[in-house]
Amino acid sequence: MTPYALIDLATIAANYRFLCDKAGKARCGAAVKANAYGLGLVPVASALKNAGCTNFFTAHFSEALALRAHIKDGEIVVLHGLSKNDFAQALAHNITPMLNHLGAVQEWGAFSRERGESLPAMIHLDTGMNRLGLSPAEQAHLAAHHDLLDGIEIKAWASHFACADEFDNPMTTQQRDRLNSILSQLPSAPISLCNSSGLFWGEDYHFDLARPGVALYGGNPTPHLANPMKAVMTLHSPILQIRDVEAAMTVGYAASHSIKRKGRVATIALGYADGYHRALSNKGTVMIGQHQAPLIGRVSMDLITLDVTDVPEAAAHVGADVTLIGAHRTIDQAADEAGTICYELLTSLGERVRRDYLNAA
């Protein structure tokens, strides 16, 4: 009687191939950070590899090591970079760092020269996010001192779009132009800029290597348009108990829902500890077979309550499967109801939610 997510690996592969077509002449990698956006690092990355992906991006070094244990070839890039203590282990496992500040460039270059080798890295040039990446001042310093790059095999110059999902926002074009400007002063190498949404801005933004993430997992990269991606995950939980209720009764913590008529309330085995946000209390509907039922009361740590008064008893019974995210209610719609984004819902899926895979190789 546990919740589960049903994840279609063939659909993830189909989304990847679609994005490859969108990328045109550019190569298309895959962001598999945060446990492949909550869906399972190893099964997802294996499906992407079988679909032709050879460039994988993780946030942390630990993620890269876990991935390399299963993906023996192909490039794995650590977006957060490495500490000096991890350099030798990264080299031994063929893991590529993203160099995010001038100090990182200097440290990796020194490590390479000490070994008498040219070692691979990507270098992140900030173009407006003001998070990671060489600052404009650091970029200018690097442009004036190319010798700092001695010993570094530049796999790509990288940057990251801030507003590509907002298709009337001029910042995307400004970031592309800033990147082109600084790259005119730096040694030639491949360029990696596009995230999921960036791929939909056209070939002038694609450059050489794209790094899509959420679109692979069914999130809409074009919020102003219908979602071009296919849904890859549905979320389910069984009914634990059904009880009869009378008018004037209340449901759940803070008595936040008042019963208006005689009916039935079902309780299912899912809560905010499983990643179903408390902000979804008293919001949205679920599917029980072919029947919709509203969520009522507070989402608690382990339990959610539903009004199943209008669902036939043959459908709504103890053990019956309840679909919370699926064809009737997409991950983007649920995120909107929660006042957040689908990235957060996907990556919030807890360890207690069993991942079941369709079309595993």
XYZ file of C-alpha atoms in Angstrom:
361
model
C 0.000 0.000 0.000
C 2.695 2.479 -1.044
C 2.728 5.359 -3.544
C 4.526 4.926 -6.834
C 5.568 6.876 -9.906
C 5.219 5.207 -13.286
C 8.037 6.411 -15.543
C 8.126 5.675 -19.273
C 11.756 5.437 -20.395
C 10.759 5.123 -24.056
C 9.014 8.484 -23.804
C 12.107 10.081 -22.266
C 14.078 8.709 -25.218
C 11.461 10.057 -27.642
C 11.659 13.491 -25.997
C 15.450 13.375 -26.362
C 15.224 12.553 -30.074
C 12.719 15.375 -30.554
C 15.122 17.830 -28.912
C 17.982 16.508 -31.046
C 15.927 17.356 -34.115
C 15.220 20.784 -32.637
C 18.937 21.344 -32.050
C 19.715 20.882 -35.737
C 23.485 20.821 -36.268
C 24.225 21.175 -32.544
C 24.833 18.127 -30.386
C 22.259 17.502 -27.713
C 23.344 16.427 -24.245
C 21.211 15.796 -21.185
C 21.041 17.299 -17.706
C 20.600 14.362 -15.325
C 21.322 16.220 -12.100
C 19.164 15.774 -8.998
C 18.578 12.078 -9.663
C 17.549 12.836 -13.251
C 15.026 15.394 -11.995
C 13.728 12.937 -9.434
C 13.019 10.102 -11.857
C 16.082 7.908 -11.281
C 19.614 8.666 -12.438
C 20.731 5.266 -13.683
C 17.556 4.084 -15.490
C 17.041 7.497 -17.110
C 20.658 8.006 -18.157
C 20.790 4.461 -19.544
C 17.696 5.145 -21.645
C 19.215 8.392 -22.895
C 22.485 6.656 -23.751
C 20.573 4.026 -25.723
C 18.854 6.891 -27.561
C 22.243 8.255 -28.610
C 23.154 10.724 -25.856
C 26.905 11.003 -25.197
C 27.059 14.175 -23.072
C 25.689 14.105 -19.532
C 25.594 16.939 -16.990
C 25.386 16.515 -13.217
C 25.466 19.156 -10.508
C 27.649 17.362 -7.941
C 30.755 15.227 -8.260
C 29.052 12.453 -6.276
C 26.340 12.286 -8.949
C 28.981 12.023 -11.658
C 30.730 9.156 -9.877
C 27.423 7.308 -9.438
C 26.668 7.787 -13.127
C 30.133 6.719 -14.309
C 29.697 3.396 -12.502
C 26.957 2.603 -15.043
C 27.802 4.760 -18.077
C 31.304 3.652 -19.008
C 31.784 5.863 -22.033
C 30.604 9.323 -23.003
C 31.298 12.672 -21.368
C 30.119 13.462 -17.843
C 30.434 17.103 -16.786
C 30.136 18.346 -13.193
C 28.395 21.711 -13.424
C 29.439 22.804 -9.925
C 33.066 22.034 -10.613
C 35.486 20.135 -8.399
C 37.445 20.688 -5.239
C 41.212 20.192 -5.551
C 40.902 17.043 -3.442
C 38.719 15.501 -6.163
C 40.965 16.250 -9.155
C 42.793 12.911 -9.249
C 39.635 10.854 -8.741
C 37.806 12.809 -11.439
C 40.668 12.213 -13.851
C 40.720 8.507 -13.034
C 37.001 8.252 -13.831
C 37.119 10.456 -16.930
C 34.887 13.119 -15.394
C 35.080 16.661 -16.742
C 34.824 19.714 -14.485
C 33.029 22.935 -15.292
C 35.412 25.734 -14.264
C 33.248 28.479 -12.753
C 35.739 31.103 -11.582
C 39.244 32.265 -12.349
C 40.689 30.414 -9.371
C 39.261 27.151 -10.699
C 40.861 27.815 -14.085
C 44.208 28.413 -12.407
C 43.963 25.313 -10.206
C 42.943 22.966 -13.045
C 45.602 24.441 -15.314
C 48.293 23.950 -12.655
C 47.130 20.358 -12.051
C 47.312 19.666 -15.781
C 50.773 21.168 -16.194
C 52.108 19.259 -13.186
C 51.045 16.055 -14.917
C 52.445 17.166 -18.242
C 49.073 16.605 -19.862
C 46.332 18.644 -21.468
C 43.255 17.858 -19.383
C 39.630 18.480 -20.432
C 37.340 21.068 -18.861
C 34.456 23.304 -19.756
C 34.660 26.952 -18.752
C 31.559 28.830 -17.649
C 31.308 32.482 -18.651
C 28.544 34.316 -16.818
C 26.415 36.423 -19.156
C 23.854 37.725 -16.706
C 22.708 35.058 -14.235
C 25.136 36.234 -11.540
C 25.345 32.800 -9.977
C 28.211 30.605 -11.179
C 30.638 31.434 -13.949
C 33.528 33.797 -14.550
C 32.451 37.369 -13.888
C 32.932 40.044 -16.578
C 36.094 41.192 -14.793
C 37.448 37.634 -14.698
C 36.551 37.167 -18.349
C 38.480 40.313 -19.263
C 41.479 39.092 -17.269
C 41.374 35.724 -19.013
C 41.102 37.420 -22.402
C 44.286 39.352 -21.606
C 46.139 36.309 -20.222
C 45.557 33.317 -22.483
C 48.521 31.625 -20.817
C 46.190 30.793 -17.902
C 44.633 28.249 -20.234
C 47.891 26.380 -20.790
C 47.353 22.710 -20.019
C 43.559 22.916 -20.374
C 41.748 21.208 -23.217
C 38.690 23.421 -23.547
C 35.815 21.090 -24.316
C 33.402 24.019 -24.457
C 32.837 27.589 -23.429
C 29.514 27.555 -21.587
C 26.926 29.985 -20.303
C 23.348 29.669 -19.116
C 20.144 31.451 -20.122
C 18.202 33.226 -17.378
C 14.890 33.911 -19.126
C 14.648 31.648 -22.171
C 11.224 30.401 -21.055
C 9.927 33.980 -21.439
C 9.739 34.412 -25.181
C 9.206 38.168 -25.098
C 12.173 38.784 -22.793
C 15.103 40.495 -24.547
C 17.631 39.154 -22.037
C 18.048 35.911 -23.985
C 19.321 37.778 -27.029
C 21.444 40.021 -24.814
C 23.090 36.995 -23.212
C 23.844 35.435 -26.582
C 25.398 38.692 -27.774
C 27.479 39.079 -24.594
C 28.781 35.563 -25.047
C 29.721 36.188 -28.666
C 31.474 39.394 -27.652
C 33.736 37.850 -25.024
C 34.402 34.742 -27.126
C 35.821 36.952 -29.864
C 38.688 37.602 -27.420
C 39.253 33.993 -26.335
C 40.639 30.862 -28.010
C 38.233 29.042 -30.278
C 36.361 26.071 -28.810
C 32.841 24.611 -28.991
C 30.091 26.642 -27.340
C 27.329 25.372 -25.022
C 24.510 27.765 -24.144
C 21.038 26.312 -24.688
C 18.891 24.827 -21.970
C 15.510 23.256 -22.776
C 13.762 26.543 -23.553
C 16.761 27.954 -25.389
C 16.418 25.284 -28.058
C 13.134 26.886 -29.122
C 14.745 30.263 -29.890
C 16.169 29.090 -33.191
C 19.497 28.072 -34.652
C 21.200 31.416 -33.923
C 21.095 30.375 -30.249
C 22.026 26.700 -30.572
C 25.798 26.926 -31.073
C 27.493 23.515 -30.658
C 26.157 21.688 -27.607
C 22.760 21.976 -25.903
C 22.068 20.972 -22.306
C 18.306 20.300 -22.040
C 16.872 19.178 -18.752
C 13.228 19.576 -17.811
C 11.912 19.103 -21.361
C 13.327 15.571 -21.371
C 11.123 14.806 -18.390
C 7.907 16.226 -19.827
C 7.988 19.806 -18.518
C 6.848 22.504 -20.927
C 9.833 24.487 -22.281
C 7.468 26.902 -24.039
C 4.972 28.048 -21.380
C 3.320 30.495 -23.800
C 2.423 27.579 -26.105
C 1.039 24.071 -25.837
C 3.611 21.660 -24.449
C 5.581 20.081 -27.325
C 6.969 17.388 -25.024
C 5.368 14.106 -24.040
C 4.530 13.368 -20.411
C 6.867 10.741 -18.957
C 5.600 10.278 -15.389
C 2.325 9.561 -13.650
C 1.931 9.598 -9.855
C -0.246 7.083 -8.017
C -1.252 5.992 -4.545
C -3.676 3.381 -3.167
C -6.738 4.082 -1.069
C -6.099 3.078 2.541
C -9.544 3.684 4.009
C -13.015 5.004 3.139
C -15.433 6.416 5.675
C -18.944 7.797 5.602
C -19.328 11.433 6.628
C -22.204 13.722 7.455
C -22.785 17.400 6.800
C -21.033 19.747 9.242
C -18.135 17.367 9.835
C -14.624 18.575 9.007
C -11.612 16.910 7.422
C -7.944 16.969 8.340
C -5.643 19.359 10.169
C -7.036 22.796 11.019
C -10.462 21.465 9.982
C -9.755 23.232 6.691
C -12.526 21.456 4.789
C -16.154 21.367 5.918
C -18.433 18.606 4.688
C -21.476 20.064 2.933
C -23.490 16.882 2.398
C -23.634 13.258 3.370
C -20.951 11.390 1.522
C -17.703 9.403 1.583
C -14.079 10.400 2.194
C -11.145 8.301 1.010
C -7.668 8.535 2.508
C -4.618 7.697 0.382
C -1.010 6.909 1.251
C 0.818 10.034 0.058
C 1.835 13.310 1.666
C 4.317 16.136 1.706
C 7.028 13.776 2.981
C 6.678 12.102 -0.416
C 7.005 15.370 -2.312
C 3.323 16.172 -2.748
C 3.377 19.765 -1.613
C 1.294 21.044 1.275
C 0.454 24.011 -0.943
C -1.808 21.629 -2.879
C -4.170 21.304 0.098
C -7.828 21.617 -0.947
C -6.766 21.912 -4.605
C -7.067 19.860 -7.747
C -8.648 16.554 -8.613
C -7.491 12.961 -8.886
C -8.621 10.093 -11.079
C -10.007 6.853 -9.703
C -10.554 4.678 -12.728
C -12.546 6.873 -15.089
C -13.890 9.091 -12.318
C -12.595 12.411 -10.994
C -12.605 13.233 -7.304
C -11.553 16.461 -5.578
C -8.766 16.626 -3.027
C -10.147 17.965 0.256
C -8.480 19.025 3.465
C -4.825 19.580 4.237
C -2.072 17.578 2.605
C -0.378 16.105 5.658
C 2.986 14.377 6.008
C 1.793 10.927 4.946
C -1.871 11.199 3.967
C -4.269 12.953 1.595
C -8.068 12.929 1.741
C -10.452 12.838 -1.208
C -14.171 13.376 -1.649
C -15.331 10.181 -3.347
C -19.037 10.743 -2.797
C -19.703 10.842 -6.543
C -17.384 7.955 -7.418
C -19.080 4.550 -7.670
C -18.234 2.268 -4.774
C -17.070 -0.348 -7.275
C -14.302 2.065 -8.308
C -13.497 3.748 -4.999
C -12.588 1.013 -2.551
C -9.718 0.096 -0.260
C -6.699 -0.716 -2.411
C -8.003 1.099 -5.474
C -5.382 2.992 -7.484
C -5.589 6.787 -7.440
C -3.820 8.890 -10.084
C -2.741 12.314 -8.836
C -0.650 13.378 -11.836
C -1.500 11.977 -15.249
C -3.479 12.696 -18.391
C -6.148 14.583 -16.437
C -3.669 16.820 -14.642
C -0.159 17.350 -15.950
C 2.934 18.003 -13.861
C 2.863 21.626 -15.057
C -0.786 22.042 -14.031
C -0.145 20.580 -10.583
C 2.871 22.856 -10.167
C 0.808 25.884 -11.144
C -1.812 24.946 -8.546
C 0.974 24.706 -5.955
C 2.371 28.094 -6.933
C 5.657 26.607 -8.090
C 7.277 25.030 -11.164
C 7.320 21.447 -12.358
C 11.070 21.218 -11.652
C 10.298 21.464 -7.942
C 7.534 18.859 -7.987
C 9.642 16.389 -9.961
C 12.743 16.756 -7.816
C 10.669 16.629 -4.611
C 9.540 13.034 -5.168
C 10.551 11.281 -1.976
C 12.351 8.005 -1.381
C 9.104 6.377 -0.245
C 7.636 6.851 -3.722
C 8.515 3.680 -5.607
C 9.782 4.262 -9.140
C 8.362 1.744 -11.615
C 9.737 1.826 -15.162
C 8.071 1.121 -18.462
C 10.101 0.088 -21.514
C 13.349 -0.500 -19.639
C 16.009 -1.964 -21.931
